[in-house]
Structures are given as structure tokens and as C-alpha cells.
Tab-separated table of C-alpha atoms in Angstrom:
chain	number	residue	atom	x	y	z
A	233	MET	CA	0.000	0.000	0.000
A	234	PHE	CA	1.272	3.402	-0.909
A	235	ASN	CA	2.056	5.451	2.153
A	236	ALA	CA	1.289	9.080	1.482
A	237	ASN	CA	2.705	10.063	4.863
A	238	GLN	CA	6.198	9.439	3.538
A	239	ILE	CA	6.073	12.017	0.784
A	240	THR	CA	4.185	14.874	2.300
A	241	SER	CA	4.131	16.513	5.676
A	242	THR	CA	0.794	18.241	5.380
A	243	PHE	CA	-2.643	17.377	4.093
A	244	VAL	CA	-5.588	19.560	3.371
A	245	ARG	CA	-8.842	18.209	4.742
A	246	ILE	CA	-11.998	19.229	2.949
A	247	LYS	CA	-15.687	18.525	3.278
A	248	LEU	CA	-17.885	18.296	0.195
A	249	GLN	CA	-21.452	17.709	1.431
A	250	GLU	CA	-21.067	15.118	4.165
A	251	ARG	CA	-18.034	13.402	2.702
A	252	GLN	CA	-14.638	14.384	4.019
A	253	LEU	CA	-11.460	14.035	2.007
A	254	LEU	CA	-7.777	14.360	2.595
A	255	LEU	CA	-5.500	15.679	-0.145
A	256	PRO	CA	-1.704	15.498	0.108
A	257	LEU	CA	-0.448	19.045	-0.034
A	258	ASP	CA	2.317	20.145	-2.354
A	259	ASN	CA	3.318	23.231	-4.297
A	260	ARG	CA	0.480	22.838	-6.769
A	261	PHE	CA	-2.042	23.974	-4.168
A	262	ASN	CA	-3.323	27.333	-3.202
A	263	LEU	CA	-6.043	28.148	-0.739
A	264	GLU	CA	-8.389	31.020	-1.360
A	265	SER	CA	-11.552	32.173	0.313
A	266	MET	CA	-14.840	32.153	-1.520
A	267	THR	CA	-15.101	35.918	-1.676
A	268	ALA	CA	-13.330	36.123	-5.046
A	269	LEU	CA	-15.725	33.784	-6.827
A	270	GLN	CA	-16.912	35.313	-10.097
A	271	ASP	CA	-19.771	34.295	-12.335
A	272	LYS	CA	-18.874	31.913	-15.109
A	273	PRO	CA	-18.732	33.230	-18.652
A	274	GLY	CA	-22.028	32.679	-20.389
A	275	ASP	CA	-20.656	30.755	-23.327
A	276	ILE	CA	-19.338	27.844	-21.249
A	277	GLU	CA	-22.796	26.679	-20.439
A	278	THR	CA	-22.049	23.020	-21.011
A	279	ASP	CA	-19.276	23.105	-18.479
A	280	PRO	CA	-20.335	22.105	-14.989
A	281	MET	CA	-18.333	24.896	-13.351
A	282	ILE	CA	-20.196	27.223	-10.984
A	283	GLY	CA	-17.903	30.223	-11.380
A	284	ALA	CA	-14.294	31.235	-11.547
A	285	VAL	CA	-11.545	32.732	-9.440
A	286	LEU	CA	-9.027	35.079	-10.996
A	287	ILE	CA	-5.535	35.041	-9.470
A	288	GLY	CA	-3.239	37.370	-11.368
A	289	ASP	CA	-3.704	36.416	-15.002
A	290	THR	CA	-4.903	32.922	-14.209
A	291	HIS	CA	-8.520	31.890	-14.176
A	292	PHE	CA	-9.480	28.979	-11.950
A	293	PRO	CA	-12.812	27.424	-12.954
A	294	VAL	CA	-14.571	26.422	-9.763
A	295	TYR	CA	-16.564	23.210	-9.332
A	296	HIS	CA	-19.034	22.131	-6.721
A	297	LEU	CA	-18.990	18.368	-6.162
A	298	ALA	CA	-21.494	16.148	-4.437
A	299	ASP	CA	-20.400	13.331	-2.165
A	300	ASP	CA	-20.487	10.893	-5.095
A	301	PHE	CA	-18.270	13.297	-7.076
A	302	SER	CA	-21.039	14.273	-9.453
A	303	CYS	CA	-20.953	17.951	-10.404
A	304	ILE	CA	-23.553	20.243	-8.888
A	305	SER	CA	-24.207	23.024	-11.347
A	306	HIS	CA	-25.289	25.691	-8.889
A	307	ARG	CA	-23.733	27.462	-5.980
A	308	PRO	CA	-24.876	26.362	-2.555
A	309	ALA	CA	-27.026	28.655	-0.490
A	310	ARG	CA	-24.586	30.567	1.636
A	311	THR	CA	-24.828	29.459	5.222
A	312	GLY	CA	-22.086	31.699	6.461
A	313	ASP	CA	-18.464	32.151	5.623
A	314	ARG	CA	-17.531	28.494	5.911
A	315	GLU	CA	-17.485	27.702	2.218
A	316	MET	CA	-13.962	27.785	0.912
A	317	ILE	CA	-12.351	27.198	-2.431
A	318	LEU	CA	-9.391	24.914	-2.810
A	319	LEU	CA	-7.360	25.851	-5.867
A	320	LEU	CA	-5.408	23.175	-7.724
A	321	SER	CA	-2.945	23.533	-10.574
A	322	HIS	CA	-1.508	20.985	-12.927
A	323	ASP	CA	0.043	21.805	-16.316
A	324	GLU	CA	-2.465	23.810	-18.330
A	325	TYR	CA	-5.309	22.967	-15.997
A	326	GLN	CA	-6.266	24.949	-12.950
A	327	PHE	CA	-9.288	24.183	-10.848
A	328	GLY	CA	-11.098	25.379	-7.819
A	329	LEU	CA	-13.156	23.124	-5.610
A	330	LEU	CA	-15.883	24.490	-3.404
A	331	CYS	CA	-15.694	23.021	0.091
A	332	ARG	CA	-17.940	23.330	3.094
A	333	GLU	CA	-15.010	23.063	5.402
A	334	LEU	CA	-11.302	23.182	4.839
A	335	SER	CA	-8.394	22.762	7.206
A	336	LEU	CA	-4.788	21.651	7.300
A	337	VAL	CA	-3.706	18.443	9.007
A	338	GLU	CA	-0.198	17.333	9.860
A	339	ALA	CA	0.862	13.957	8.478
A	340	ASN	CA	1.924	12.825	11.949
A	341	ASP	CA	-1.708	12.876	13.025
A	342	ILE	CA	-2.852	10.626	10.218
A	343	TYR	CA	-2.942	6.871	9.913
A	344	LEU	CA	-4.228	5.594	6.600
A	345	SER	CA	-5.972	2.242	6.156
A	346	ARG	CA	-7.248	0.463	3.101
A	347	LEU	CA	-10.896	1.103	2.469
A	348	PRO	CA	-12.643	-2.296	2.270
A	349	GLU	CA	-13.326	-3.232	-1.334
A	350	ALA	CA	-17.078	-3.362	-0.912
A	351	MET	CA	-17.066	0.261	0.187
A	352	ARG	CA	-15.221	1.640	-2.791
A	353	SER	CA	-17.160	3.635	-5.294
A	354	ALA	CA	-17.228	2.710	-8.929
A	355	ASP	CA	-15.121	5.801	-9.734
A	356	GLY	CA	-12.217	4.269	-7.795
A	357	LEU	CA	-10.988	7.656	-6.617
A	358	VAL	CA	-10.709	6.793	-2.929
A	359	GLU	CA	-8.868	3.654	-1.849
A	360	GLN	CA	-7.588	4.620	1.578
A	361	VAL	CA	-9.178	6.278	4.568
A	362	TRP	CA	-8.170	7.862	7.799
A	363	VAL	CA	-10.593	7.164	10.633
A	364	ASP	CA	-10.742	10.260	12.804
A	365	GLY	CA	-12.945	9.258	15.712
A	366	SER	CA	-16.280	8.375	14.142
A	367	ILE	CA	-15.508	10.088	10.845
A	368	ALA	CA	-14.003	8.393	7.812
A	369	VAL	CA	-11.811	10.747	5.787
A	370	GLY	CA	-10.922	9.454	2.323
A	371	LEU	CA	-7.518	9.992	0.746
A	372	LEU	CA	-7.789	11.629	-2.652
A	373	TYR	CA	-4.879	12.445	-4.921
A	374	PRO	CA	-5.230	15.856	-6.608
A	375	THR	CA	-4.056	14.536	-9.966
A	376	MET	CA	-6.784	11.898	-9.890
A	377	LEU	CA	-9.330	14.534	-8.971
A	378	MET	CA	-8.208	16.760	-11.831
A	379	ALA	CA	-8.242	13.866	-14.282
A	380	TYR	CA	-11.747	13.086	-13.111
A	381	LEU	CA	-12.893	16.677	-13.595
A	382	ILE	CA	-11.368	16.760	-17.057
A	383	SER	CA	-13.202	13.537	-17.890
A	384	LEU	CA	-16.412	15.325	-16.925
A	385	GLY	CA	-15.686	18.032	-19.448
A	386	ALA	CA	-13.996	20.565	-17.239
A	387	CYS	CA	-12.491	23.450	-19.166
A	388	SER	CA	-8.841	24.365	-19.307
A	389	GLN	CA	-7.263	27.664	-18.393
A	390	GLN	CA	-6.924	28.483	-22.096
A	391	GLN	CA	-10.606	27.829	-22.801
A	392	LEU	CA	-11.684	29.847	-19.817
A	393	THR	CA	-9.423	32.763	-20.695
A	394	GLN	CA	-10.773	32.771	-24.254
A	395	ALA	CA	-14.308	32.730	-22.912
A	396	HIS	CA	-13.600	35.663	-20.643
A	397	VAL	CA	-11.982	37.548	-23.520
A	398	ARG	CA	-15.068	36.917	-25.645
A	399	LEU	CA	-17.312	37.939	-22.768
A	400	GLY	CA	-15.284	41.092	-22.229
A	401	SER	CA	-15.460	41.839	-25.940
A	402	GLN	CA	-19.228	41.406	-25.955
A	403	LEU	CA	-19.634	43.662	-22.947
A	404	HIS	CA	-17.395	46.260	-24.567
A	405	HIS	CA	-19.446	45.993	-27.773
A	406	GLN	CA	-22.715	46.420	-25.861
A	407	ASN	CA	-21.366	49.401	-23.965
A	408	THR	CA	-20.185	50.945	-27.204
A	409	LEU	CA	-23.624	50.492	-28.763
A	410	ALA	CA	-25.292	51.942	-25.722
A	411	PHE	CA	-22.964	54.923	-25.802
A	412	SER	CA	-23.346	55.530	-29.531
A	413	GLY	CA	-27.150	55.296	-29.143
A	414	GLY	CA	-27.023	58.146	-26.731
A	415	LEU	CA	-27.595	58.001	-23.043
A	416	ASP	CA	-29.973	60.201	-21.208
A	417	GLU	CA	-28.186	62.805	-19.221
A	418	PRO	CA	-28.860	62.425	-15.554
A	419	SER	CA	-31.249	65.077	-14.396
B	139	MET	CA	-36.680	-34.308	5.877
B	140	SER	CA	-36.459	-31.136	7.864
B	141	LEU	CA	-33.211	-29.482	8.767
B	142	VAL	CA	-31.797	-30.188	12.156
B	143	GLU	CA	-31.456	-27.114	14.340
B	144	LEU	CA	-28.459	-28.119	16.281
B	145	ASN	CA	-28.484	-29.129	19.845
B	146	SER	CA	-25.176	-27.880	21.148
B	147	SER	CA	-24.445	-31.205	22.805
B	148	ARG	CA	-24.536	-32.973	19.480
B	149	ALA	CA	-21.108	-33.125	17.911
B	150	PHE	CA	-20.520	-32.981	14.195
B	151	PRO	CA	-20.051	-35.072	12.087
B	152	PHE	CA	-22.785	-37.503	13.018
B	153	GLU	CA	-25.263	-39.726	11.287
B	154	ILE	CA	-28.984	-39.880	11.661
B	155	GLU	CA	-31.216	-42.803	10.978
B	156	LEU	CA	-34.012	-42.214	8.534
B	157	LYS	CA	-36.267	-45.039	7.420
B	158	GLY	CA	-33.682	-47.551	8.495
B	159	GLU	CA	-30.786	-45.861	6.652
B	160	LEU	CA	-27.907	-43.973	8.168
B	161	ILE	CA	-27.474	-40.619	6.474
B	162	SER	CA	-24.493	-38.320	6.847
B	163	PRO	CA	-25.096	-34.629	6.683
B	164	LEU	CA	-23.054	-32.458	4.323
B	165	GLY	CA	-22.133	-29.979	6.974
B	166	GLN	CA	-23.424	-27.267	9.196
B	167	ALA	CA	-24.368	-23.725	8.468
B	168	TRP	CA	-25.743	-20.624	10.123
B	169	ILE	CA	-29.068	-19.044	9.352
B	170	LEU	CA	-28.741	-15.281	9.653
B	171	THR	CA	-31.923	-13.256	9.949
B	172	LEU	CA	-31.118	-9.884	8.448
B	173	SER	CA	-34.633	-8.477	8.424
B	174	PRO	CA	-38.063	-9.865	9.255
B	175	GLU	CA	-38.245	-10.997	5.636
B	176	LEU	CA	-34.703	-11.867	4.727
B	177	GLN	CA	-32.731	-14.860	5.875
B	178	VAL	CA	-29.486	-16.084	4.387
B	179	VAL	CA	-27.165	-19.009	5.022
B	180	ILE	CA	-23.416	-18.960	5.555
B	181	GLY	CA	-21.003	-21.765	6.340
B	182	ARG	CA	-20.454	-22.743	9.946
B	183	TYR	CA	-16.887	-21.536	10.076
B	184	GLU	CA	-17.574	-18.297	8.255
B	185	LEU	CA	-19.320	-16.830	11.289
B	186	LYS	CA	-16.590	-15.784	13.684
B	187	TYR	CA	-18.037	-13.498	16.327
B	188	LEU	CA	-21.119	-11.689	17.447
B	189	GLU	CA	-20.506	-8.081	18.343
B	190	SER	CA	-22.826	-5.721	20.149
B	191	GLY	CA	-22.582	-2.132	21.191
B	192	THR	CA	-20.150	-1.386	18.397
B	193	SER	CA	-20.029	2.135	16.999
B	194	LEU	CA	-20.566	2.460	13.291
B	195	ILE	CA	-18.444	4.760	11.176
B	196	LYS	CA	-20.300	6.305	8.282
B	197	VAL	CA	-18.482	6.511	4.957
B	198	PRO	CA	-20.234	9.055	2.719
B	199	GLY	CA	-19.717	8.290	-0.937
B	200	ALA	CA	-19.587	4.533	-0.415
B	201	PRO	CA	-22.313	2.410	-2.031
B	202	ASP	CA	-25.484	2.983	-0.050
B	203	TYR	CA	-25.843	-0.697	0.847
B	204	CYS	CA	-22.404	-0.665	2.444
B	205	ASN	CA	-21.681	2.819	3.730
B	206	ARG	CA	-20.938	1.946	7.364
B	207	MET	CA	-17.969	0.192	8.842
B	208	ILE	CA	-16.570	-0.655	12.229
B	209	HIS	CA	-13.072	-0.333	13.552
B	210	TRP	CA	-12.476	-3.813	14.875
B	211	ARG	CA	-9.174	-5.198	16.056
B	212	GLU	CA	-7.276	-2.580	14.084
B	213	GLN	CA	-9.133	-3.437	10.913
B	214	LEU	CA	-11.830	-1.613	9.019
B	215	VAL	CA	-14.718	-4.023	8.595
B	216	PRO	CA	-17.511	-3.168	6.161
B	217	VAL	CA	-21.061	-3.534	7.426
B	218	MET	CA	-23.266	-4.938	4.688
B	219	ASN	CA	-26.903	-3.902	4.625
B	220	LEU	CA	-28.119	-6.749	2.463
B	221	PRO	CA	-31.793	-5.812	2.693
B	222	ARG	CA	-30.801	-2.424	1.369
B	223	LEU	CA	-28.862	-4.012	-1.470
B	224	LEU	CA	-31.699	-6.285	-2.468
B	225	TYR	CA	-34.620	-3.999	-1.808
B	226	CYS	CA	-32.989	-0.723	-2.675
B	227	PRO	CA	-33.296	2.072	-3.548
B	228	HIS	CA	-35.285	2.711	-0.414
B	229	TYR	CA	-35.566	-0.332	1.746
B	230	CYS	CA	-37.123	0.037	5.145
B	231	HIS	CA	-39.976	-1.420	7.076
B	232	LEU	CA	-42.166	1.533	6.208
B	233	ASN	CA	-41.742	0.566	2.599
B	234	ARG	CA	-43.296	-2.786	3.321
B	235	GLU	CA	-46.485	-1.054	4.356
B	236	GLY	CA	-46.668	0.879	1.163
B	237	GLN	CA	-45.738	4.192	2.694
B	238	ASP	CA	-43.427	6.627	1.075
B	239	ALA	CA	-39.872	5.898	2.082
B	240	SER	CA	-38.030	7.954	-0.438
B	241	THR	CA	-35.577	9.407	2.032
B	242	PRO	CA	-32.331	7.452	2.091
B	243	ASP	CA	-32.015	8.159	5.808
B	244	HIS	CA	-34.775	5.637	6.342
B	245	CYS	CA	-32.468	2.976	5.052
B	246	ASN	CA	-29.684	3.985	7.370
B	247	GLY	CA	-32.241	3.624	10.125
B	248	CYS	CA	-32.622	-0.018	9.171
B	249	ILE	CA	-29.013	-0.665	10.069
B	250	ASP	CA	-29.304	1.139	13.360
B	251	GLN	CA	-32.438	-0.806	14.175
B	252	SER	CA	-30.809	-4.110	13.328
B	253	MET	CA	-27.773	-3.253	15.408
B	254	GLU	CA	-29.863	-3.760	18.511
B	255	SER	CA	-29.524	-7.487	17.907
B	256	GLY	CA	-25.823	-7.284	17.246
B	257	LEU	CA	-23.485	-7.709	14.351
B	258	ALA	CA	-22.469	-11.025	12.853
B	259	MET	CA	-18.772	-10.866	12.097
B	260	VAL	CA	-17.924	-13.112	9.178
B	261	ALA	CA	-14.608	-14.111	7.627
B	262	PHE	CA	-13.762	-15.159	4.115
B	263	ARG	CA	-10.790	-15.497	1.827
B	264	SER	CA	-10.170	-12.628	-0.532
B	265	GLU	CA	-7.394	-11.963	-3.009
B	266	GLN	CA	-5.538	-10.118	-0.252
B	267	GLY	CA	-5.932	-12.982	2.226
B	268	MET	CA	-8.359	-13.361	5.094
B	269	ALA	CA	-10.913	-10.584	5.197
B	270	TYR	CA	-13.824	-9.685	7.440
B	271	GLY	CA	-17.300	-8.354	6.972
B	272	ALA	CA	-20.322	-7.779	9.169
B	273	PHE	CA	-24.093	-8.131	8.964
B	274	PRO	CA	-26.554	-6.429	11.311
B	275	LEU	CA	-28.908	-9.037	12.773
B	276	VAL	CA	-32.486	-8.881	13.934
B	277	GLU	CA	-32.335	-12.315	15.580
B	278	ALA	CA	-29.664	-14.533	17.028
B	279	PRO	CA	-28.099	-16.837	14.410
B	280	LYS	CA	-29.313	-20.438	14.218
B	281	LEU	CA	-26.968	-23.325	13.541
B	282	ILE	CA	-28.457	-25.921	11.217
B	283	THR	CA	-27.291	-29.178	9.737
B	284	VAL	CA	-27.491	-29.466	5.996
B	285	PHE	CA	-28.178	-32.695	4.135
B	286	ALA	CA	-27.620	-33.309	0.469
B	287	ASP	CA	-31.250	-33.074	-0.500
B	288	HIS	CA	-31.506	-29.602	0.999
B	289	VAL	CA	-29.043	-28.132	-1.444
B	290	LEU	CA	-30.744	-26.635	-4.475
B	291	PRO	CA	-29.484	-24.864	-7.576
B	292	ILE	CA	-29.417	-21.084	-7.433
B	293	ALA	CA	-32.278	-20.944	-9.896
B	294	ASN	CA	-34.569	-22.125	-7.115
B	295	LEU	CA	-34.237	-18.748	-5.495
B	296	LYS	CA	-36.457	-17.417	-8.242
B	297	SER	CA	-39.673	-19.144	-7.345
B	298	GLY	CA	-41.225	-18.986	-3.931
B	299	SER	CA	-37.954	-17.873	-2.469
B	300	GLY	CA	-39.525	-16.328	0.584
B	301	HIS	CA	-37.160	-13.392	0.274
B	302	GLY	CA	-39.965	-11.020	-0.545
B	303	LEU	CA	-38.285	-10.109	-3.803
B	304	ARG	CA	-40.653	-9.055	-6.482
B	305	SER	CA	-38.625	-7.937	-9.439
B	306	ASP	CA	-36.116	-9.808	-11.532
B	307	PRO	CA	-33.125	-7.499	-11.083
B	308	ARG	CA	-33.255	-8.083	-7.348
B	309	LEU	CA	-33.453	-11.813	-7.827
B	310	GLU	CA	-30.515	-11.616	-10.187
B	311	ALA	CA	-28.625	-9.660	-7.557
B	312	LEU	CA	-29.355	-12.328	-4.988
B	313	GLN	CA	-28.236	-15.041	-7.385
B	314	LEU	CA	-25.078	-13.114	-8.129
B	315	ILE	CA	-23.998	-13.172	-4.498
B	316	SER	CA	-25.138	-16.737	-3.808
B	317	GLN	CA	-23.431	-20.032	-4.440
B	318	ALA	CA	-26.491	-22.236	-3.905
B	319	ALA	CA	-29.904	-22.340	-2.325
B	320	ILE	CA	-30.586	-24.247	0.865
B	321	ARG	CA	-34.078	-25.446	1.641
B	322	TYR	CA	-34.990	-24.254	5.103
B	323	ARG	CA	-38.499	-24.553	6.463
B	324	GLN	CA	-39.768	-25.379	2.990
B	325	GLN	CA	-38.253	-22.223	1.508
B	326	PRO	CA	-35.075	-21.894	-0.563
B	327	VAL	CA	-32.669	-19.588	1.245
B	328	ALA	CA	-29.552	-18.132	-0.352
B	329	LEU	CA	-26.217	-19.645	0.623
B	330	LEU	CA	-24.033	-16.557	0.315
B	331	SER	CA	-20.688	-16.272	-1.395
B	332	LEU	CA	-19.102	-13.859	1.056
B	333	ALA	CA	-16.055	-13.244	-1.120
B	334	ARG	CA	-18.291	-12.138	-3.957
B	335	LEU	CA	-20.583	-10.077	-1.772
B	336	PHE	CA	-17.782	-8.159	-0.079
B	337	SER	CA	-15.706	-7.637	-3.202
B	338	SER	CA	-15.830	-4.637	-5.469
B	339	SER	CA	-17.074	-6.827	-8.307
B	340	LEU	CA	-20.643	-5.906	-7.400
B	341	LEU	CA	-19.897	-2.420	-8.622
B	342	ALA	CA	-19.014	-3.773	-12.020
B	343	THR	CA	-22.503	-5.100	-12.542
B	344	PRO	CA	-24.663	-2.006	-12.700
B	345	SER	CA	-27.201	-3.715	-14.899
B	346	THR	CA	-27.992	-5.989	-12.023
B	347	LEU	CA	-27.485	-3.869	-8.981
B	348	GLY	CA	-27.471	-0.294	-10.063
B	349	GLN	CA	-31.005	-0.358	-11.314
B	350	VAL	CA	-32.765	-2.276	-8.616
């Protein structure tokens, strides 16, 4: 069994709906709060993303996953400031994952066990768990998560940037039309 | 001939006399009552322990018929809700009475209810070696002696099985996880293949299980 404790000192622990997951942390992670979440460009309607985060010149499409890893196409009703976005990067793909809870855990506190075969989902994403009291926290490798999102049709940074450029162009065009049509002077 | 519900003082193997002939039984097995309507059979030595008062650990994202486990002797042991598997998507006793039981939580309640009678800890050989599983029980297990004429082909589970199964996919699911049928009290009862039931191979058969 692969021992993730040996290659990383820190994990990020996230909660989707009820399901909790543990992701080995490395330099391809960033953590951002939800406050920067922007609406998704209108012409990526087939993509299951719920919005995007812009960090510098990089757009991170943000996804909202259910416990069975199916994509939820809407933002959750805000229940406070607990929703967080975990940002992941790999090659040309950058993603954000909406989480109900998010925290860091030291590897020393974690003992991973094999998840019994009968309990594994058909997606095969989680094979090991850490039992924290009465809570089972599944180990999930970010690259597997990203591959899974891509298989669902997730968009790349390039596609998202192009969409934003097109959106910006459309908005500019509309503003230009509105201006050339004449605007009422404020009274 | 009816099955012999074992008297603990009676050692196995033994012979019984029937119509002047001595007959040797094939072996002994346990009847597990998993719900008021569902009984299954496992081999005598597959039942290892009875546990009670054990805390269940919920595993969100796991298949809904097996989304609880226990931490037992430094192992994670899956708890199989077989009624849920066979009667899903929304097995519960309310469902039997024709009431709406569309909330999955009802099904989780079935496990909690069954836990009052304990957990049957079973062992089987898997590809990784000896493995364990658990079934919530509603009654104490019964040890029976099985004779050759009690063993029936799996196909017998289809008619008059007494499992309360009404649709073919569920019967197919039961056949998939069974290695034979055992006649018990005039009803064919599934003799489980624990290795098959507790393996991930069930997930590879969505046409049978995913649509029940």
C-alpha cells in the first residue's frame, strides 16, 4: 500500500457535502476564500463549473462536487463564511473546488488504512481512509481529482481565458452600442 | 426431511437414521436473519463473532448498501446492509407497508435498528488474504445441519424464495452473491458467497445492482 505520509508533511482536509477528504499538499495547491468567486462566462454553459476565481492572469474554474463526485451546477445557499475554495494547478489545468469546510492536518496525526473493497465507489478515486474518531476521511490524490474533472468536461485555463476575452469583448461591444445610441443625461 | 437445528451437545459429524438408513449430513451452516423478511445461510466456520454495542463509522460516498464500517481489532470491517442491497433504492420497514420511504435516511435507520440485535462478524478469503465483513442481525443466528437433499441450484431462489423479492433485477442480484440455495423450512434460502458479496465486483454489474 502506498504510504502518502512518507512524501508529504501536510494534508488539506476538505468537506464536500457530508463526505470528508484528505489531499496530500504540495506546491500545486493554493487556498483562497470564496469571496473572489466570479460568475462563469455565459458561453461555457455546457461546463459544470459554478464560477471562476481570478488570481493574477490565471482563471481557476470552480466546481461544486457532491459526495459521489457528481458535479452540482449551482452554488450552494450561503450558510455563512464556511465555504472555501481549494485551488489546484496541474500543467495547463487549474481548478477550484468548493468546500464546506477546509483545514490543514499534519501527516503525523494521520494513519491511513485500506478502504474495504465493498465500500469503494465505482469511480475508484478513494482507496484509503483515515478514521478520525467516528468520521471516515478518504484519501484523494489531486491529480486523480483533476483527471476526473477533465473527464467530466472541465475546461482548461486556455478555454476559460478565451471565454472571458469573448465575454469582455461582448460587454465592450454592448457598452459601445449603448454609448453611440445616446444616453440620457442624468437630471 | 427437515433441517436439524443443532443441539449444542450434538457433535458434528454424526449420522442420523431415517427409514432404516444412516445418512451423513453435508455440513453445518448458520441461518442469519437480516430483516423480518430476509434470511441467508453462511457456512459454519464463516461466522466468527457476534458483536454488540459497536459504533458504526459512516463513509459518505460509499455504495449505499455498504456505507458503514466498524473499527475492529485494528481493521476496518464493512457492514453490509443486504436488505438495502436487495430492496434498494429505499428499503425500510415503512416501505413494506406501502408508505413513502423515499428518504435514504430511512435505510440507514434499518441498520441502526438491526444493530440492537448485534453484528455477525464473518470471515472469508479474498485476493488479499483473510478478510472480514459484518451483517446487522435482527435475531440470534441459528446453527443448522445441511443434508444433500436440501441443497438446491441457485435458480430455485427465483420461485417462492420467501425473500420477498418481487422484481427480476433483485433476484438476479441475490443469485449473483449466492453459491447455492438451501431449503430451510420449505423455503429456498440463499447460501451466500461472502467473497463475492464483499468484493468490489458488485460495482461492475450495474445492470444488475445499479437499477434495482
